[in-house]
Short mmCIF file of C-alpha atoms in Angstrom, two decimals:
data_model
loop_
_atom_site.label_atom_id
_atom_site.label_comp_id
_atom_site.label_asym_id
_atom_site.label_seq_id
_atom_site.Cartn_x
_atom_site.Cartn_y
_atom_site.Cartn_z
CA MET R 1 -10.73 41.47 -38.88
CA ALA R 2 -8.80 43.80 -36.58
CA ASP R 3 -7.72 45.99 -39.27
CA ALA R 4 -11.48 46.31 -40.52
CA HIS R 5 -12.77 47.16 -37.21
CA ARG R 6 -10.03 50.35 -36.58
CA ALA R 7 -11.17 51.09 -40.35
CA ALA R 8 -14.40 51.43 -39.39
CA GLY R 9 -13.57 53.33 -35.97
CA GLY R 10 -13.41 50.89 -33.40
CA ALA R 11 -10.42 50.23 -30.90
CA PRO R 12 -7.69 47.73 -31.69
CA ASP R 13 -8.62 44.24 -30.85
CA GLU R 14 -6.23 43.73 -27.87
CA THR R 15 -7.88 40.08 -27.00
CA PRO R 16 -5.11 37.82 -25.99
CA ALA R 17 -4.50 34.45 -28.10
CA PRO R 18 -5.89 31.64 -26.25
CA SER R 19 -3.43 29.56 -24.72
CA SER R 20 -2.82 26.43 -25.66
CA ALA R 21 -0.90 25.31 -22.05
CA PRO R 22 -2.62 22.39 -20.54
CA ALA R 23 -4.48 22.33 -17.32
CA PRO R 24 -2.57 22.81 -13.95
CA GLY R 25 -1.78 19.72 -12.56
CA ALA R 26 -2.65 17.70 -16.01
CA PRO R 27 -0.61 14.76 -17.08
CA ALA R 28 1.33 15.22 -20.45
CA GLY R 29 -1.01 14.62 -23.33
CA ASP R 30 -4.16 14.47 -20.98
CA ASP R 31 -6.54 17.27 -23.54
CA ASP R 32 -9.29 16.11 -21.55
CA ALA R 33 -7.99 17.48 -17.93
CA SER R 34 -8.24 21.24 -19.18
CA THR R 35 -12.02 20.71 -20.97
CA SER R 36 -13.76 19.46 -17.95
CA GLY R 37 -14.13 20.22 -14.21
CA ALA R 38 -16.21 22.74 -12.74
CA GLY R 39 -14.45 25.63 -13.99
CA ALA R 40 -14.13 24.76 -17.49
CA VAL R 41 -17.93 24.30 -17.23
CA ALA R 42 -18.48 28.13 -15.94
CA ALA R 43 -16.53 29.10 -18.81
CA ARG R 44 -18.46 27.11 -21.53
CA THR R 45 -21.56 28.73 -19.94
CA ALA R 46 -20.08 32.29 -20.38
CA LEU R 47 -19.20 31.64 -23.16
CA THR R 48 -22.26 30.33 -24.51
CA ALA R 49 -24.25 33.36 -23.02
CA ALA R 50 -21.86 35.68 -24.50
CA VAL R 51 -21.87 34.28 -28.12
CA ARG R 52 -25.97 34.09 -28.27
CA GLU R 53 -25.74 37.72 -26.98
CA ILE R 54 -23.45 38.52 -30.25
CA GLU R 55 -26.09 36.73 -32.31
CA LEU R 56 -28.98 38.56 -30.87
CA HIS R 57 -26.93 42.08 -31.72
CA VAL R 58 -26.49 40.39 -35.23
CA ALA R 59 -29.70 39.53 -35.97
CA ARG R 60 -31.05 43.20 -34.58
CA ALA R 61 -28.74 44.68 -37.07
CA GLY R 62 -29.69 42.69 -40.02
CA TRP R 63 -25.99 41.68 -40.91
CA ASP R 64 -27.19 37.79 -40.99
#
């Protein structure tokens, strides 16, 4: 995908890969600790807004 983006004249994708590290203070094996709490809610809200904005751009450009 990054190669296609670069070929189209865009800047290289420098987005870091998501970390699979557990949340600070989370017990080992507790997957829910990294996906709950106010910080996680804010992150999901921001991500949802970003996805909606991308979907609007895609629809306006007729790429769907």
